[in-house]
Short mmCIF file of C-alpha atoms in Angstrom, two decimals:
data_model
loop_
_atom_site.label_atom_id
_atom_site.label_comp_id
_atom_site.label_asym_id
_atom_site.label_seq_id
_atom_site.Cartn_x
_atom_site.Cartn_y
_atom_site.Cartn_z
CA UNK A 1 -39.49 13.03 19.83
CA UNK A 2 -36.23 11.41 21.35
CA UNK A 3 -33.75 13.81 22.41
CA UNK A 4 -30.05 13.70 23.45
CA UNK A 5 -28.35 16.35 25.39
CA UNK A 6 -24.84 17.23 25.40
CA UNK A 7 -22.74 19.87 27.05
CA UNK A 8 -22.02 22.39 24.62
CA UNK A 9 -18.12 22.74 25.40
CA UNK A 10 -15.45 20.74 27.43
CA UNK A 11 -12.01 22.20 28.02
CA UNK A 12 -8.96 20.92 29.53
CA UNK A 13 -5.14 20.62 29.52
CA UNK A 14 -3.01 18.20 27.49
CA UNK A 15 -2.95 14.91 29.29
CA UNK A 16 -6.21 15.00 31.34
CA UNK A 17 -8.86 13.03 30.95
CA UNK A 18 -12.11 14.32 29.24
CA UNK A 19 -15.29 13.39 29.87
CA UNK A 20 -17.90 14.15 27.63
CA UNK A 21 -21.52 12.94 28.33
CA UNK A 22 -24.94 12.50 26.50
CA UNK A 23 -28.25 12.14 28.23
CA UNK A 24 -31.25 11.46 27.17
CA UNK A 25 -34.37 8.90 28.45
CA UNK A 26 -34.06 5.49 29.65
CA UNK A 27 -30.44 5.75 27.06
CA UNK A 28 -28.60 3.00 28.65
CA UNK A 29 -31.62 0.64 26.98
CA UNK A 30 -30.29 1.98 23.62
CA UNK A 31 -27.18 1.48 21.99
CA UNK A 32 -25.13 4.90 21.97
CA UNK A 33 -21.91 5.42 18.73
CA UNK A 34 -20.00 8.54 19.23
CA UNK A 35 -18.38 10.82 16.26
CA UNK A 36 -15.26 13.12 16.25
CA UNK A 37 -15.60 15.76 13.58
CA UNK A 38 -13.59 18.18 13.08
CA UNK A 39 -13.42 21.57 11.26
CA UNK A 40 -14.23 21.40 7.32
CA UNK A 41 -14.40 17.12 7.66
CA UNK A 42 -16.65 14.58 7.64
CA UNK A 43 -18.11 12.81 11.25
CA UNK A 44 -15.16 9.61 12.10
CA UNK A 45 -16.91 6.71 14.40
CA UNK A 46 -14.78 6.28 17.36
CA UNK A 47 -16.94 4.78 19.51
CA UNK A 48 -19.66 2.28 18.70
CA UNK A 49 -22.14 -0.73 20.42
CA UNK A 50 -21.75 1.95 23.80
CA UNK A 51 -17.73 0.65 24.02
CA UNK A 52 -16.21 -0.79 21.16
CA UNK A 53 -13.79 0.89 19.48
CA UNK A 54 -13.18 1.19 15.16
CA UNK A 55 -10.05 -0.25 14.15
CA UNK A 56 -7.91 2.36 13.76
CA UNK A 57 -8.99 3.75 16.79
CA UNK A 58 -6.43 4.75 19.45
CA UNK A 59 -6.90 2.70 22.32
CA UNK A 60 -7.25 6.46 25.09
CA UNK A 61 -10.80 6.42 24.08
CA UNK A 62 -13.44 4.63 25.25
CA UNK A 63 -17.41 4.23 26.39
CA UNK A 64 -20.00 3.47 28.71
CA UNK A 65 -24.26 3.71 28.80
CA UNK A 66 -26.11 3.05 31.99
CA UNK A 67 -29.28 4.43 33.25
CA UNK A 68 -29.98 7.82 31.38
CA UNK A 69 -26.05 8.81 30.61
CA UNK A 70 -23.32 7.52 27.80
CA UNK A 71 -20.28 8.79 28.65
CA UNK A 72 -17.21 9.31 26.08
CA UNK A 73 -14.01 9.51 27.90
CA UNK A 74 -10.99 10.34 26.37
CA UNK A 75 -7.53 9.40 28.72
CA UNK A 76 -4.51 11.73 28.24
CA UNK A 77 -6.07 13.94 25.86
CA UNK A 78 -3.77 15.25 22.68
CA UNK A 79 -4.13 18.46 20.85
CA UNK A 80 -5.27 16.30 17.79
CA UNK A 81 -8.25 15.37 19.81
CA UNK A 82 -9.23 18.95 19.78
CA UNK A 83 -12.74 18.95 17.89
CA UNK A 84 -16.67 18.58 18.24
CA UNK A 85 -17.62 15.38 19.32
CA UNK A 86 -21.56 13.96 18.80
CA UNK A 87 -23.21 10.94 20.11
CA UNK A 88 -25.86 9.23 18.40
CA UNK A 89 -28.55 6.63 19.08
CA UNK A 90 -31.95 5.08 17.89
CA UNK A 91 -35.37 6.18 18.91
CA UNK A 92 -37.94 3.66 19.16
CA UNK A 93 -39.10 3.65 15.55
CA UNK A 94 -35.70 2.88 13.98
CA UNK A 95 -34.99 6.60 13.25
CA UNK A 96 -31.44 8.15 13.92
CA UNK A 97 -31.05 10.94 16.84
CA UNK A 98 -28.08 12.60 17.05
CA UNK A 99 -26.95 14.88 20.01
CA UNK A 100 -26.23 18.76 19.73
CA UNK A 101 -22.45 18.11 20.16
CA UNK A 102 -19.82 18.94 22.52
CA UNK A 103 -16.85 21.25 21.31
CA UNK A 104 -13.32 19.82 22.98
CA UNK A 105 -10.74 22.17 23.80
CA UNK A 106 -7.16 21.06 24.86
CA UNK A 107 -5.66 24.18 26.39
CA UNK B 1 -10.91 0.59 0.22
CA UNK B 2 -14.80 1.40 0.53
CA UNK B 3 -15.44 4.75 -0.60
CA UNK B 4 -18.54 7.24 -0.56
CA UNK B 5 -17.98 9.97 -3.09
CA UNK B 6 -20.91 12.63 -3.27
CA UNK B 7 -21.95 14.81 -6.12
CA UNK B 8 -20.59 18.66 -6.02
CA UNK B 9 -22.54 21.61 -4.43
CA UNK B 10 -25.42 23.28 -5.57
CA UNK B 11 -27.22 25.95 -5.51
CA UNK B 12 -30.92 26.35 -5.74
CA UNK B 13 -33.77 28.74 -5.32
CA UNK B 14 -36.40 28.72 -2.40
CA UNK B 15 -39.45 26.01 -3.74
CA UNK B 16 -36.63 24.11 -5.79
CA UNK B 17 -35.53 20.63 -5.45
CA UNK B 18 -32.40 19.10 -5.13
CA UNK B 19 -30.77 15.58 -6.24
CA UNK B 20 -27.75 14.28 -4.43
CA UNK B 21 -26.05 11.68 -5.44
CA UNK B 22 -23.73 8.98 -3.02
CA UNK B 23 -21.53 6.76 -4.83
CA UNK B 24 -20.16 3.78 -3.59
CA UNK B 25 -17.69 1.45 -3.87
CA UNK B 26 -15.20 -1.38 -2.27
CA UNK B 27 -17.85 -3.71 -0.47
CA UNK B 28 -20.54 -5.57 -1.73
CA UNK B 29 -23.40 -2.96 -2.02
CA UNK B 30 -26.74 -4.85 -1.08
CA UNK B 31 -24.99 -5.86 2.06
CA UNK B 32 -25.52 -2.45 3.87
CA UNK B 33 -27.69 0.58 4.24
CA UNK B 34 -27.28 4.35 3.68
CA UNK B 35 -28.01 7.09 5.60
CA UNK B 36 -28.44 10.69 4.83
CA UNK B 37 -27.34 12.96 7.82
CA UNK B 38 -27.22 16.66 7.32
CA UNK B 39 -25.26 19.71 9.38
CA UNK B 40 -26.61 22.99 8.94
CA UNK B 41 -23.86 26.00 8.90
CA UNK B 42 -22.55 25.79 13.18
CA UNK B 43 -25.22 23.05 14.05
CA UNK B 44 -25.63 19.50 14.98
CA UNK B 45 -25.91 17.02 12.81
CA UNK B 46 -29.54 15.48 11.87
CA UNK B 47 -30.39 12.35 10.88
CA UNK B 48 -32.60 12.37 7.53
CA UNK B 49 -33.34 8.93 6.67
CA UNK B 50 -31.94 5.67 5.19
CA UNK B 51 -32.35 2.98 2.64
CA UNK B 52 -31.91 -0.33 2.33
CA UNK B 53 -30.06 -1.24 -0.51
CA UNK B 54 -30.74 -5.12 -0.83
CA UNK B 55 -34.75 -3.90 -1.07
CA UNK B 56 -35.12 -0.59 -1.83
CA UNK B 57 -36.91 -0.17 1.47
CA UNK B 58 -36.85 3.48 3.08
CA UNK B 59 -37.15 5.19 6.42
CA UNK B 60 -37.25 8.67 6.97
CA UNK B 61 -36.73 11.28 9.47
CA UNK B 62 -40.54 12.49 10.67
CA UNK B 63 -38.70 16.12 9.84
CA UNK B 64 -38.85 15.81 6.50
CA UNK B 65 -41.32 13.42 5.99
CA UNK B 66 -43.05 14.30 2.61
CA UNK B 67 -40.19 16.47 1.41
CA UNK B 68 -37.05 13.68 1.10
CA UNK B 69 -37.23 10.80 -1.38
CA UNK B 70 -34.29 8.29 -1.31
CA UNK B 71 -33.67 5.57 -3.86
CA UNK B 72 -31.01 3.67 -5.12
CA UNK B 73 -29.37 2.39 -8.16
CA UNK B 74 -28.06 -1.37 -7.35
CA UNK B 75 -26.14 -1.57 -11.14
CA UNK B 76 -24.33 1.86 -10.19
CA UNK B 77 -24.18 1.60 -6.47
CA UNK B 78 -25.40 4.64 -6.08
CA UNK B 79 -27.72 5.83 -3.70
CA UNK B 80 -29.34 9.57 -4.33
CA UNK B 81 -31.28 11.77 -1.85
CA UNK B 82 -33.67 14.59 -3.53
CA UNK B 83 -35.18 17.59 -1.02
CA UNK B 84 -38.02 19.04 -2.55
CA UNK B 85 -39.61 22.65 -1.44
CA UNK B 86 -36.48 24.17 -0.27
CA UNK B 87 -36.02 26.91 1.89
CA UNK B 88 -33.22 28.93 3.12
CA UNK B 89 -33.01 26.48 6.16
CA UNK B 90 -32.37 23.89 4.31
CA UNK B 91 -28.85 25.40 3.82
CA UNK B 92 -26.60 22.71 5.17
CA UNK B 93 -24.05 19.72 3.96
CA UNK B 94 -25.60 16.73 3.33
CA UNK B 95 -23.59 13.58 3.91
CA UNK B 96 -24.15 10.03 2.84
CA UNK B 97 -22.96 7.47 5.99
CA UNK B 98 -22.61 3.57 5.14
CA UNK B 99 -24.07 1.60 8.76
CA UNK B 100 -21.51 -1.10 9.61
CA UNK B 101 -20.52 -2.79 12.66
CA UNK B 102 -23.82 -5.00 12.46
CA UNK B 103 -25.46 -1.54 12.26
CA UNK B 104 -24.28 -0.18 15.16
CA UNK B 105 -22.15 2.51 13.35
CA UNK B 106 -21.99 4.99 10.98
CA UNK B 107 -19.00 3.77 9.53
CA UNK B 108 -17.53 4.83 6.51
CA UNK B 109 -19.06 8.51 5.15
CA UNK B 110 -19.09 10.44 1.98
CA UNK B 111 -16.96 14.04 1.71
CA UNK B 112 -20.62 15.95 1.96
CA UNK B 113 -22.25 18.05 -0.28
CA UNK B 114 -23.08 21.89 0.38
CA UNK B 115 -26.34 23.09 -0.90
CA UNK B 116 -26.96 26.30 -0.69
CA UNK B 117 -30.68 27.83 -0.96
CA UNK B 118 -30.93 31.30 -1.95
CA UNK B 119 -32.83 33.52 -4.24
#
């Protein structure tokens, strides 16, 4: 079965940038959304079609896919972006994948 | 607005089945399908399977294959999702997730349902 990997935790200080990535095989051929979830909520799309951004969406996060990486990055991080962030793609037979997460800390 | 709204939390035995229900509204329903993802207490989240709601038509997760039945209700605009030989592992909110974005996103989701399997 398809699998995505994510590092379990990220941590950094207000106003760096974080970098969050998700591997898996041959990934940049797929299509890659990322989710921010946090505590007690429900998932919230903030990334979607590798780069494209939800309305609603601030503008410091953003996307890429290539080879066997997505990366989320996140510029200037806020304490409100403190929270576990997923990404998600499609295995060849049309059936959902999700990654194991990546917990954000902003110190 | 388009809104998911999920039935409450429930409780159920070990070999019992469950019925959750995924209400929507605010968009026209046969337009779109729905997903049922699930997040077990501290886990990931994991993808269950989906149905079309123009058709009826149904995918599901090879994880559950056999045990998860989805269907939908096109004059209530309802979708339900029913787990059948439950076991403690399957202790976990379930949440309904509209794809939009040309299904390329998860976009709208319901508020999740906790069911909690215990004897």
């Amino acid at each position: 079965s398809y699998e995505l990997t994510q590092p379990p935790s990220v941590s950094l200080s207000p106003g760096q940038t974080a970098n969050i990535t998700c591997s898996g095989d041959k990934l940049g051929d797929k299509y890659v959304c990322w989710f921010q979830q946090k505590p007690g909520q429900s998932p919230v799309l903030v990334i979607y079609q590798d780069n494209r951004r939800p309305s609603g969406i601030p503008e410091r996060f953003s996307g890429s896919n290539s080879g066997n990486t997505a990366t989320l990055t996140i510029s200037g991080t806020q304490a409100i972006d403190e929270a576990d962030y997923y990404c998600q793609a499609w295995d060849s037979s049309s059936a959902g994948v999700f990654g194991g997460g990546t917990k954000l800390t902003v110190l | 607005q388009v809104q998911l709204v999920q039935s409450g939390a429930e409780v159920k035995k070990p070999g019992a089945s469950v019925k959750i229900s995924c209400k929507t509204s605010g968009y026209t329903f046969i337009g779109y399908s729905i997903h049922w993802v699930r997040q077990a207490p501290g886990q990931r989240l994991e993808w269950m399977g989906k149905i079309n709601a123009d058709n009826g038509n149904t995918k599901y997760s090879q994880q559950f294959q056999g045990r998860v039945t989805i269907t939908r209700d096109t004059s209530a605009n309802t979708v339900y999702m029913e787990l059948s030989s439950l076991r403690s592992e399957d202790t976990a909110v379930y949440y309904c997730a509209r794809l939009g974005y040309g299904g390329y996103g998860f976009d709208y989701w319901g508020q999740g349902t906790l069911v909690i399997v215990a004897s």
